[in-house]
Amino acid sequence: MEKTSKIGRRFEGKVAIVTASTQGIGFGIAQRLGLEGASVVVSSRKQENVDEAVQKLKAQGIEVFGIVCHVSNAQQRKNLIDKTVQKYGRIDVVVSNAAANPTIDPILQMKESLIDKLWEINVKASILLLQDAAPHLQKGSSVVLISSIAGYQPQTTLTMYGVTKTTLLGLTKALAAEMAPDTRVNCLAPGFVPTHFADFLIKDEAARNEIEGKTLLNRLGTTQDMASATAFLASDDASYITGETLVVAGGIPSRL
């Protein structure tokens, strides 16, 4: 992460919830928002991961609150919102980052239970989380959905995952219209970032080199790349941007 001295304070006095935020891109986003002054609420499925993330962020002087939340669990989603409002009294930013990719099976060979899981976590949970959060969002608030470059061109081993991420592009448009004018809704489509979620990029040097070669910048993305782009979309610097998807993929082809 960049030195704090180089980072602005665009989120001073604001409260931000980031799902699946104890590692990887989600942690990077929470860290960036916190360094810019937000009170950050981090969450993931395991208490130990939440505790570890809270400790790391507090060590950087960030105001942080950690809650266990499996986004497909209705009670845990409600608890995430309720506890945040009880502690801070408001919500200004929601970043829906949780995602799953439980299989590399082709769509036509995929078990129904796996299709259900992909829709449940990657699409439906974002909708239901925002249903709970919407009554507490402040005027001028912001929602950022985390999609993927795979939403534009689903890869062979990420087909159904890619389709769910395509859905988020449409969901962004629909929610932006529904939540206007008080709340902006935008989407981030990350390229390939070597994290635990995409551990093949760390383990398979040939795959890594192939993907790097498809970018115009000849490198993979970083969690900081995704965090800074998300912070922009969530901030007042993007106050006239809503219903849009920002592709942060080093120039990998996505659209005209």
Short mmCIF file of C-alpha atoms in Angstrom, two decimals:
data_model
loop_
_atom_site.label_atom_id
_atom_site.label_comp_id
_atom_site.label_asym_id
_atom_site.label_seq_id
_atom_site.Cartn_x
_atom_site.Cartn_y
_atom_site.Cartn_z
CA MET A 1 0.00 0.00 0.00
CA GLU A 2 1.20 3.51 -0.76
CA LYS A 3 2.46 5.64 2.08
CA THR A 4 -0.34 7.36 3.94
CA SER A 5 1.16 10.76 3.12
CA LYS A 6 0.33 10.21 -0.55
CA ILE A 7 -3.30 9.31 0.15
CA GLY A 8 -6.10 11.85 0.52
CA ARG A 9 -8.82 11.81 3.17
CA ARG A 10 -11.91 11.59 0.96
CA PHE A 11 -13.83 9.39 3.41
CA GLU A 12 -13.36 11.36 6.61
CA GLY A 13 -16.46 10.88 8.79
CA LYS A 14 -17.92 8.20 6.51
CA VAL A 15 -18.76 4.57 7.24
CA ALA A 16 -17.91 1.85 4.73
CA ILE A 17 -18.93 -1.82 4.67
CA VAL A 18 -16.79 -4.17 2.55
CA THR A 19 -17.82 -7.81 2.25
CA ALA A 20 -15.25 -10.62 1.96
CA SER A 21 -12.66 -8.15 3.17
CA THR A 22 -10.20 -10.06 5.34
CA GLN A 23 -7.76 -10.83 2.51
CA GLY A 24 -7.07 -10.17 -1.16
CA ILE A 25 -8.88 -7.45 -3.06
CA GLY A 26 -11.50 -6.95 -0.35
CA PHE A 27 -8.85 -6.35 2.31
CA GLY A 28 -7.03 -3.95 0.00
CA ILE A 29 -10.24 -1.96 -0.53
CA ALA A 30 -11.00 -1.83 3.20
CA GLN A 31 -7.44 -0.73 3.90
CA ARG A 32 -7.56 2.05 1.29
CA LEU A 33 -10.92 3.40 2.48
CA GLY A 34 -9.68 3.29 6.07
CA LEU A 35 -6.45 5.11 5.26
CA GLU A 36 -8.60 7.78 3.62
CA GLY A 37 -10.49 8.31 6.86
CA ALA A 38 -13.45 5.93 6.70
CA SER A 39 -14.66 3.87 9.62
CA VAL A 40 -14.44 0.47 7.94
CA VAL A 41 -16.53 -2.62 8.65
CA VAL A 42 -14.77 -5.78 7.50
CA SER A 43 -16.32 -9.22 7.26
CA SER A 44 -15.79 -12.78 6.12
CA ARG A 45 -16.97 -16.25 7.02
CA LYS A 46 -14.39 -17.09 9.71
CA GLN A 47 -13.94 -15.29 13.01
CA GLU A 48 -10.17 -15.89 13.03
CA ASN A 49 -9.81 -14.19 9.64
CA VAL A 50 -11.93 -11.25 10.81
CA ASP A 51 -9.83 -10.87 13.97
CA GLU A 52 -6.58 -10.98 12.01
CA ALA A 53 -7.76 -8.36 9.50
CA VAL A 54 -8.99 -6.05 12.28
CA GLN A 55 -5.64 -6.31 14.03
CA LYS A 56 -3.72 -5.44 10.83
CA LEU A 57 -5.92 -2.44 10.05
CA LYS A 58 -5.89 -1.10 13.60
CA ALA A 59 -2.08 -1.25 13.51
CA GLN A 60 -2.26 1.27 10.65
CA GLY A 61 -4.39 3.65 12.67
CA ILE A 62 -7.62 2.71 10.91
CA GLU A 63 -10.98 2.81 12.72
CA VAL A 64 -12.28 -0.71 12.01
CA PHE A 65 -15.05 -3.02 13.17
CA GLY A 66 -15.10 -6.72 12.27
CA ILE A 67 -18.16 -8.94 11.90
CA VAL A 68 -18.49 -12.55 10.75
CA CYS A 69 -20.74 -12.65 7.70
CA HIS A 70 -21.33 -15.40 5.18
CA VAL A 71 -23.17 -13.41 2.53
CA SER A 72 -25.53 -16.26 1.66
CA ASN A 73 -26.78 -16.38 5.27
CA ALA A 74 -29.76 -14.06 5.71
CA GLN A 75 -29.32 -13.61 9.47
CA GLN A 76 -25.62 -12.86 9.15
CA ARG A 77 -26.29 -10.28 6.40
CA LYS A 78 -28.89 -8.58 8.59
CA ASN A 79 -26.51 -8.71 11.55
CA LEU A 80 -23.77 -7.05 9.47
CA ILE A 81 -26.04 -4.10 8.71
CA ASP A 82 -27.65 -3.88 12.15
CA LYS A 83 -24.34 -3.99 14.08
CA THR A 84 -22.82 -1.38 11.76
CA VAL A 85 -25.74 1.00 12.31
CA GLN A 86 -25.72 0.35 16.07
CA LYS A 87 -22.01 1.22 16.26
CA TYR A 88 -21.72 4.08 13.77
CA GLY A 89 -25.29 5.28 13.18
CA ARG A 90 -24.99 5.45 9.40
CA ILE A 91 -23.73 3.77 6.22
CA ASP A 92 -22.11 5.76 3.41
CA VAL A 93 -20.36 3.15 1.29
CA VAL A 94 -21.13 -0.50 0.53
CA VAL A 95 -18.64 -2.55 -1.46
CA SER A 96 -20.04 -5.95 -2.41
CA ASN A 97 -16.95 -8.05 -3.03
CA ALA A 98 -17.87 -11.60 -1.98
CA ALA A 99 -17.70 -14.21 -4.73
CA ALA A 100 -17.29 -17.95 -5.20
CA ASN A 101 -16.09 -20.19 -7.99
CA PRO A 102 -16.65 -23.74 -6.71
CA THR A 103 -16.15 -25.55 -10.03
CA ILE A 104 -14.40 -25.44 -13.39
CA ASP A 105 -17.05 -27.66 -15.01
CA PRO A 106 -18.57 -26.56 -18.32
CA ILE A 107 -22.02 -25.01 -17.91
CA LEU A 108 -23.85 -27.89 -19.59
CA GLN A 109 -22.18 -30.41 -17.26
CA MET A 110 -22.53 -28.40 -14.06
CA LYS A 111 -24.55 -29.75 -11.14
CA GLU A 112 -27.62 -27.73 -10.25
CA SER A 113 -26.38 -27.29 -6.67
CA LEU A 114 -23.21 -25.58 -7.96
CA ILE A 115 -25.19 -23.32 -10.29
CA ASP A 116 -27.35 -22.36 -7.31
CA LYS A 117 -24.28 -21.61 -5.18
CA LEU A 118 -22.77 -19.37 -7.85
CA TRP A 119 -25.99 -17.35 -8.24
CA GLU A 120 -26.54 -17.28 -4.47
CA ILE A 121 -23.16 -15.77 -3.60
CA ASN A 122 -22.15 -13.88 -6.73
CA VAL A 123 -25.46 -12.21 -7.57
CA LYS A 124 -28.35 -12.77 -5.16
CA ALA A 125 -26.37 -11.92 -2.01
CA SER A 126 -25.52 -8.46 -3.36
CA ILE A 127 -29.21 -7.74 -3.95
CA LEU A 128 -30.31 -8.98 -0.54
CA LEU A 129 -27.48 -7.18 1.27
CA LEU A 130 -28.49 -3.90 -0.36
CA GLN A 131 -32.14 -4.49 0.55
CA ASP A 132 -31.00 -4.55 4.19
CA ALA A 133 -28.59 -1.63 3.80
CA ALA A 134 -30.71 0.74 1.68
CA PRO A 135 -32.80 2.25 4.53
CA HIS A 136 -29.57 3.32 6.27
CA LEU A 137 -27.68 4.76 3.29
CA GLN A 138 -27.03 8.49 3.56
CA LYS A 139 -27.71 11.08 0.87
CA GLY A 140 -24.62 11.09 -1.33
CA SER A 141 -23.82 7.45 -0.53
CA SER A 142 -22.16 5.03 -2.91
CA VAL A 143 -22.36 1.35 -3.78
CA VAL A 144 -19.62 -0.50 -5.66
CA LEU A 145 -20.22 -4.02 -6.96
CA ILE A 146 -17.08 -6.05 -7.75
CA SER A 147 -17.46 -7.87 -11.05
CA SER A 148 -14.59 -9.23 -13.19
CA ILE A 149 -12.99 -9.01 -16.61
CA ALA A 150 -14.51 -12.50 -16.96
CA GLY A 151 -17.90 -10.78 -17.05
CA TYR A 152 -17.06 -9.52 -20.54
CA GLN A 153 -15.54 -12.74 -21.87
CA PRO A 154 -16.03 -15.78 -19.61
CA GLN A 155 -12.91 -17.96 -19.71
CA THR A 156 -13.13 -21.67 -20.43
CA THR A 157 -12.58 -22.68 -16.81
CA LEU A 158 -14.64 -19.81 -15.39
CA THR A 159 -17.72 -20.02 -17.57
CA MET A 160 -20.60 -19.86 -15.07
CA TYR A 161 -18.57 -17.64 -12.77
CA GLY A 162 -18.13 -15.29 -15.72
CA VAL A 163 -21.86 -15.33 -16.46
CA THR A 164 -22.66 -14.32 -12.87
CA LYS A 165 -20.17 -11.47 -13.19
CA THR A 166 -21.85 -10.40 -16.45
CA THR A 167 -25.09 -10.21 -14.50
CA LEU A 168 -23.52 -7.69 -12.12
CA LEU A 169 -22.98 -5.31 -15.05
CA GLY A 170 -26.73 -5.26 -15.65
CA LEU A 171 -27.52 -5.18 -11.94
CA THR A 172 -25.37 -2.05 -11.65
CA LYS A 173 -27.45 -0.29 -14.31
CA ALA A 174 -30.74 -1.36 -12.71
CA LEU A 175 -29.76 -0.39 -9.17
CA ALA A 176 -28.27 2.93 -10.29
CA ALA A 177 -31.67 3.89 -11.72
CA GLU A 178 -33.55 2.58 -8.68
CA MET A 179 -31.32 4.18 -6.03
CA ALA A 180 -30.86 7.57 -7.73
CA PRO A 181 -30.48 10.39 -6.95
CA ASP A 182 -29.32 9.86 -3.36
CA THR A 183 -27.10 6.82 -3.91
CA ARG A 184 -24.70 6.17 -6.77
CA VAL A 185 -24.12 2.58 -7.90
CA ASN A 186 -21.07 1.60 -9.92
CA CYS A 187 -19.13 -1.53 -10.72
CA LEU A 188 -15.46 -2.50 -10.84
CA ALA A 189 -14.27 -5.20 -13.24
CA PRO A 190 -10.81 -6.31 -12.09
CA GLY A 191 -8.41 -8.11 -14.34
CA PHE A 192 -6.21 -10.90 -13.06
CA VAL A 193 -4.83 -10.32 -9.57
CA PRO A 194 -2.69 -12.96 -7.81
CA THR A 195 -4.62 -13.57 -4.58
CA HIS A 196 -5.74 -16.65 -2.65
CA PHE A 197 -8.94 -16.60 -4.77
CA ALA A 198 -6.83 -16.75 -7.96
CA ASP A 199 -4.03 -18.88 -6.58
CA PHE A 200 -3.38 -20.48 -9.98
CA LEU A 201 -1.66 -17.22 -10.88
CA ILE A 202 0.79 -17.82 -8.07
CA LYS A 203 1.27 -21.56 -8.61
CA ASP A 204 1.31 -21.78 -12.42
CA GLU A 205 4.08 -19.69 -13.94
CA ALA A 206 3.07 -20.55 -17.52
CA ALA A 207 -0.51 -19.37 -16.92
CA ARG A 208 0.77 -16.22 -15.25
CA ASN A 209 3.10 -15.44 -18.16
CA GLU A 210 0.32 -16.05 -20.69
CA ILE A 211 -2.06 -13.64 -18.96
CA GLU A 212 0.66 -11.02 -18.48
CA GLY A 213 1.28 -11.24 -22.22
CA LYS A 214 -2.39 -10.44 -22.93
CA THR A 215 -2.22 -7.18 -21.01
CA LEU A 216 -0.91 -4.00 -22.60
CA LEU A 217 1.07 -3.20 -19.45
CA ASN A 218 2.79 -6.61 -19.29
CA ARG A 219 1.88 -7.27 -15.68
CA LEU A 220 -0.84 -8.67 -13.48
CA GLY A 221 -2.98 -6.37 -11.37
CA THR A 222 -2.43 -5.73 -7.68
CA THR A 223 -4.84 -5.39 -4.81
CA GLN A 224 -3.74 -1.74 -4.59
CA ASP A 225 -4.76 -1.18 -8.22
CA MET A 226 -8.25 -2.43 -7.41
CA ALA A 227 -8.44 -0.56 -4.10
CA SER A 228 -7.54 2.81 -5.59
CA ALA A 229 -10.06 2.40 -8.42
CA THR A 230 -12.80 1.38 -5.98
CA ALA A 231 -11.98 4.32 -3.72
CA PHE A 232 -12.34 6.65 -6.69
CA LEU A 233 -15.77 5.26 -7.62
CA ALA A 234 -16.96 5.45 -4.02
CA SER A 235 -15.64 8.97 -3.46
CA ASP A 236 -17.06 12.38 -4.29
CA ASP A 237 -14.44 12.60 -7.05
CA ALA A 238 -16.87 10.36 -8.96
CA SER A 239 -19.96 12.30 -7.89
CA TYR A 240 -21.31 12.49 -11.47
CA ILE A 241 -20.68 8.83 -12.27
CA THR A 242 -23.37 6.20 -11.71
CA GLY A 243 -24.48 3.04 -13.47
CA GLU A 244 -21.01 2.52 -14.94
CA THR A 245 -18.43 -0.26 -14.88
CA LEU A 246 -14.76 0.61 -14.63
CA VAL A 247 -12.50 -2.07 -16.13
CA VAL A 248 -9.14 -2.26 -14.33
CA ALA A 249 -7.36 -4.97 -16.25
CA GLY A 250 -4.17 -3.56 -17.71
CA GLY A 251 -5.67 -3.24 -21.18
CA ILE A 252 -7.01 -6.78 -21.57
CA PRO A 253 -9.78 -6.47 -24.19
CA SER A 254 -13.22 -5.95 -22.68
CA ARG A 255 -15.34 -3.77 -24.97
CA LEU A 256 -15.15 -0.93 -27.46
#
